[in-house]
Coordinates of C-alpha atoms in Angstrom, one line a residue:
M264 CA -10.3 23.0 1.2
R265 CA -8.2 20.0 2.2
V266 CA -7.3 18.1 5.3
R267 CA -3.5 17.6 5.6
L268 CA -2.3 14.4 7.3
L269 CA 1.3 14.1 6.0
G270 CA 2.8 16.0 8.9
P271 CA 0.9 17.9 11.6
V272 CA -2.9 17.5 11.1
D273 CA -4.6 20.7 9.9
V274 CA -7.1 22.1 7.4
L275 CA -5.9 24.1 4.4
V276 CA -8.3 26.8 3.3
D277 CA -7.3 28.9 0.3
D278 CA -3.7 27.8 0.9
V279 CA -3.9 29.1 4.5
P280 CA -3.5 26.5 7.3
R281 CA -6.3 26.4 9.8
P282 CA -5.3 24.6 13.0
V283 CA -7.6 22.2 15.0
R284 CA -7.6 22.7 18.7
G285 CA -7.3 19.7 21.0
L286 CA -5.8 16.3 20.7
R287 CA -9.2 14.4 20.7
R288 CA -10.7 16.7 18.1
T289 CA -7.7 16.4 15.9
A290 CA -7.9 12.6 16.2
V291 CA -11.6 12.6 15.2
L292 CA -10.8 14.7 12.1
A293 CA -7.8 12.5 11.2
A294 CA -9.8 9.3 11.5
L295 CA -12.5 10.7 9.2
A296 CA -10.0 12.1 6.7
L297 CA -8.1 8.8 6.5
R298 CA -11.4 7.4 5.0
P299 CA -12.8 10.3 3.0
G300 CA -16.2 9.7 1.5
A301 CA -16.7 6.6 3.6
V302 CA -18.8 6.1 6.7
V303 CA -16.6 5.8 9.8
S304 CA -18.5 4.2 12.7
V305 CA -18.7 5.8 16.1
D306 CA -17.2 2.6 17.5
L307 CA -14.2 3.0 15.3
L308 CA -13.8 6.6 16.2
V309 CA -13.9 5.8 19.9
E310 CA -11.3 3.1 19.4
A311 CA -9.0 5.3 17.4
V312 CA -9.3 8.3 19.8
W313 CA -9.3 6.6 23.2
G314 CA -8.2 3.0 22.6
T315 CA -9.0 0.8 25.6
T316 CA -9.4 3.7 27.9
A317 CA -12.6 5.2 26.4
P318 CA -14.9 6.7 29.0
A319 CA -18.6 5.8 29.1
S320 CA -19.4 9.2 27.6
A321 CA -17.1 8.7 24.6
A322 CA -19.8 8.5 22.0
T323 CA -21.4 11.7 23.2
T324 CA -18.0 13.4 23.2
V325 CA -17.4 12.3 19.6
Q326 CA -20.7 14.1 18.7
S327 CA -19.4 17.2 20.4
H328 CA -16.1 17.0 18.6
V329 CA -17.9 16.6 15.3
S330 CA -19.9 19.8 16.0
Y331 CA -16.6 21.7 16.7
L332 CA -15.0 20.4 13.5
R333 CA -18.0 21.5 11.4
G334 CA -17.2 25.0 12.6
V335 CA -13.6 24.6 11.6
L336 CA -14.6 23.4 8.2
D337 CA -17.2 26.2 7.8
R338 CA -19.8 23.8 6.6
R339 CA -22.2 21.6 8.5
E340 CA -22.5 19.2 5.6
A341 CA -18.7 18.7 5.5
I342 CA -19.2 16.0 8.1
M343 CA -22.5 14.2 7.6
A344 CA -24.2 11.8 10.1
R345 CA -24.6 8.5 8.5
R346 CA -25.4 5.3 10.4
P347 CA -23.5 3.9 12.2
G348 CA -21.2 7.0 12.3
Y349 CA -20.0 10.0 10.3
L350 CA -18.8 10.7 6.7
L351 CA -16.3 13.4 5.7
D352 CA -17.4 15.1 2.5
L353 CA -15.5 18.3 1.6
G354 CA -16.9 18.5 -2.0
E355 CA -13.4 18.0 -3.4
R356 CA -12.2 15.2 -5.6
E357 CA -9.1 15.0 -3.4
A358 CA -10.1 16.0 0.1
T359 CA -6.7 15.1 1.7
D360 CA -3.0 15.4 0.9
V361 CA -2.9 11.6 1.1
Q362 CA -5.2 11.2 -1.8
T363 CA -3.1 13.7 -3.8
A364 CA 0.1 11.8 -3.0
E365 CA -1.4 8.5 -3.9
R366 CA -2.6 9.8 -7.3
L367 CA 0.8 11.4 -8.1
I368 CA 2.6 8.2 -7.1
R369 CA 0.3 6.1 -9.2
Q370 CA 0.8 8.4 -12.2
G371 CA 4.6 8.4 -11.7
M372 CA 4.7 4.6 -11.5
E373 CA 2.6 4.2 -14.6
S374 CA 4.6 6.6 -16.8
A375 CA 7.1 5.2 -19.2
A376 CA 9.0 8.5 -19.5
P377 CA 11.6 9.0 -16.7
E378 CA 11.1 12.8 -16.8
V379 CA 7.4 12.4 -16.1
R380 CA 8.0 9.8 -13.5
A381 CA 10.5 12.1 -11.7
D382 CA 8.2 15.1 -11.9
R383 CA 5.1 13.3 -10.5
L384 CA 7.1 11.4 -7.8
R385 CA 9.0 14.6 -6.7
A386 CA 5.6 16.4 -6.3
A387 CA 4.3 13.5 -4.2
V388 CA 7.3 13.4 -1.9
A389 CA 7.1 17.1 -1.4
L390 CA 3.7 16.7 0.2
W391 CA 5.2 15.2 3.3
R392 CA 5.9 18.0 5.8
G393 CA 7.3 15.8 8.5
A394 CA 6.1 12.6 10.3
P395 CA 2.6 11.8 9.3
L396 CA -0.1 12.4 11.9
A397 CA 2.6 14.0 14.0
E398 CA 0.7 15.1 17.0
L399 CA -1.2 11.8 17.3
A400 CA 1.9 9.7 17.9
G401 CA 1.4 7.3 20.7
L402 CA -2.3 6.5 19.9
A403 CA -2.1 2.9 18.7
W404 CA -4.6 3.2 15.8
F405 CA -2.9 6.2 14.4
D406 CA 0.5 4.7 14.8
E407 CA -0.5 2.0 12.4
Q408 CA -1.8 4.5 9.9
A409 CA 1.4 6.6 10.3
Q410 CA 3.5 3.5 9.6
R411 CA 1.5 2.9 6.4
L412 CA 2.1 6.5 5.3
E413 CA 5.8 6.3 6.1
Q414 CA 6.0 3.2 3.9
L415 CA 4.2 5.0 1.1
L416 CA 6.8 7.8 1.3
L417 CA 9.7 5.3 1.3
E418 CA 8.3 3.6 -1.8
A419 CA 7.8 6.9 -3.5
R420 CA 11.4 8.0 -2.7
H421 CA 12.8 4.7 -4.1
A422 CA 10.8 5.1 -7.3
L423 CA 11.9 8.7 -7.6
I424 CA 15.5 7.7 -7.2
G425 CA 15.0 5.0 -9.9
A426 CA 13.7 7.7 -12.3
R427 CA 16.6 10.0 -11.5
L428 CA 19.1 7.1 -12.1
A429 CA 17.4 6.6 -15.5
L430 CA 18.0 10.3 -16.2
G431 CA 21.7 9.9 -15.4
Q432 CA 21.7 11.9 -12.2
D433 CA 24.0 9.4 -10.5
L434 CA 26.6 11.6 -8.8
Q435 CA 23.9 13.9 -7.3
L436 CA 22.1 10.8 -5.8
V437 CA 25.1 9.4 -4.0
P438 CA 24.7 11.5 -0.8
E439 CA 21.0 10.8 -0.5
L440 CA 21.4 7.1 -1.1
T441 CA 24.2 6.9 1.4
D442 CA 22.0 8.4 4.1
L443 CA 19.1 6.1 3.1
S444 CA 21.4 3.1 3.4
R445 CA 22.3 4.1 6.9
Q446 CA 18.7 4.6 7.8
H447 CA 17.6 1.2 6.3
P448 CA 20.6 -1.1 6.7
L449 CA 18.7 -4.2 5.6
H450 CA 16.9 -2.7 2.6
E451 CA 18.3 -4.3 -0.6
Q452 CA 16.8 -1.8 -3.1
V453 CA 18.5 1.1 -1.4
H454 CA 21.8 -0.6 -1.5
A455 CA 21.3 -1.7 -5.1
Q456 CA 20.6 1.9 -6.1
L457 CA 23.6 3.1 -4.2
M458 CA 25.9 0.5 -5.8
L459 CA 24.6 1.5 -9.3
A460 CA 25.0 5.3 -8.6
L461 CA 28.6 4.8 -7.3
Y462 CA 29.5 2.5 -10.2
R463 CA 28.3 5.0 -12.7
A464 CA 30.1 7.8 -10.9
G465 CA 33.4 5.9 -11.5
R466 CA 33.6 4.6 -7.9
Q467 CA 33.6 0.8 -8.6
G468 CA 35.5 -0.1 -5.4
E469 CA 33.0 1.8 -3.2
A470 CA 30.1 0.1 -5.0
L471 CA 31.5 -3.3 -4.2
A472 CA 32.1 -2.2 -0.6
V473 CA 28.4 -1.4 -0.2
Y474 CA 27.6 -4.9 -1.3
Q475 CA 30.0 -6.5 1.2
R476 CA 28.7 -4.3 4.0
L477 CA 25.1 -5.3 3.3
R478 CA 26.1 -9.0 3.0
R479 CA 27.7 -8.9 6.5
T480 CA 24.7 -7.1 8.0
L481 CA 22.2 -9.6 6.5
V482 CA 24.3 -12.6 7.7
D483 CA 24.9 -11.1 11.2
E484 CA 21.4 -9.9 11.9
L485 CA 19.1 -12.3 9.9
G486 CA 21.4 -15.3 9.1
I487 CA 20.7 -14.9 5.3
H488 CA 22.6 -13.8 2.2
P489 CA 21.7 -11.2 -0.3
S490 CA 19.1 -12.1 -2.9
Q491 CA 20.1 -13.5 -6.3
P492 CA 19.4 -10.2 -8.2
L493 CA 21.7 -8.3 -5.8
R494 CA 24.4 -11.0 -6.2
E495 CA 24.0 -10.6 -10.0
L496 CA 24.4 -6.8 -9.6
E497 CA 27.7 -7.4 -7.7
V498 CA 29.0 -9.6 -10.5
A499 CA 27.9 -7.0 -13.1
V500 CA 29.9 -4.4 -11.2
L501 CA 32.9 -6.6 -11.0
R502 CA 32.8 -7.3 -14.7
Q503 CA 32.0 -3.7 -15.6
D504 CA 29.1 -5.1 -17.6
P505 CA 27.7 -2.6 -20.2
I506 CA 24.2 -3.4 -19.0
L507 CA 24.9 -1.0 -16.1
D508 CA 25.6 1.9 -18.4
P509 CA 22.9 4.6 -18.2
I510 CA 21.6 4.1 -21.7
S511 CA 21.5 0.3 -21.6
A512 CA 20.9 -0.4 -17.9
S513 CA 18.3 -3.0 -17.2
P514 CA 15.5 -1.5 -15.1
A515 CA 15.4 -4.8 -13.2
Y516 CA 17.9 -3.4 -10.6
L517 CA 15.7 -0.3 -10.1
R518 CA 12.3 -1.9 -9.7
P519 CA 10.8 -2.9 -6.3
V520 CA 9.5 -6.5 -6.1
T521 CA 6.9 -8.0 -3.9
R522 CA 8.1 -9.0 -0.5
S523 CA 7.4 -12.6 -1.1
A524 CA 9.9 -12.6 -4.0
C525 CA 12.8 -11.6 -1.7
A526 CA 15.3 -14.3 -1.0
G527 CA 15.2 -15.7 2.5
G528 CA 11.5 -16.3 2.8
R529 CA 8.6 -14.3 3.9
R530 CA 10.0 -13.3 7.3
A531 CA 13.2 -12.0 5.7
G532 CA 11.3 -10.2 3.0
R533 CA 9.3 -8.2 5.6
R534 CA 12.5 -7.2 7.4
R535 CA 14.3 -6.2 4.3
G536 CA 11.5 -4.1 2.8
W537 CA 11.7 -4.2 -1.0
C538 CA 14.5 -6.1 -2.7
A539 CA 16.3 -5.1 -5.8
G540 CA 15.2 -7.5 -8.5
R541 CA 12.7 -8.6 -11.1
R542 CA 9.0 -8.9 -10.7

């Protein structure tokens, strides 16, 4: 049994989805599942489910929703009362698809073999069935959680692309990276990966055009220039530097760095997402 959050919220029993009826009930289950094995206070459940519009009877209603959810989960002990709230315990090491995704991403990131990285990260990305917590959109607490899960997906996709570039799958990646660059016009790592894929596919001019387009966007929208690692990548493309060849390419262009390391300061780093560069 597992609660799925990476898309519409439901319960998976023997590989068969079991829906949860009602927005508020779904919200209570999702709030508990986002913190499996930990006590979630009634106050937090009320805030997550109703926000600032909670009725005086909200705590009693939460108790009623928990009773319903125990029926959906087929076990009363699946949701245990623990002061000051409730705890979700499905008796599984990974009670949610989020936990599985986080494990696969961690294993992928830690592996030195690009084949293993690609396999783990591909399996993680496949767990997303659409927008996380889809039917809870518009509830402020869940919107924040969904944003975190969307960022986790983006990071996994970038790491997967890096592994596939290391495997020499450059030409196959160009369409996906082109789409990503349009969706994230300020994201330096996406543009660095697209430049590298285009260059290795023999499209040097298009790789340089990607850099120039990003530079104009950063200047026009943020008043900053590309980070030094990305400028170094442009120079390497211009020089047809052997370091960009699949066998000898430095992984520095493929690794995400901390936001504070991005050129342009902390504000720019937050807007750009992850830059292409060294840790």
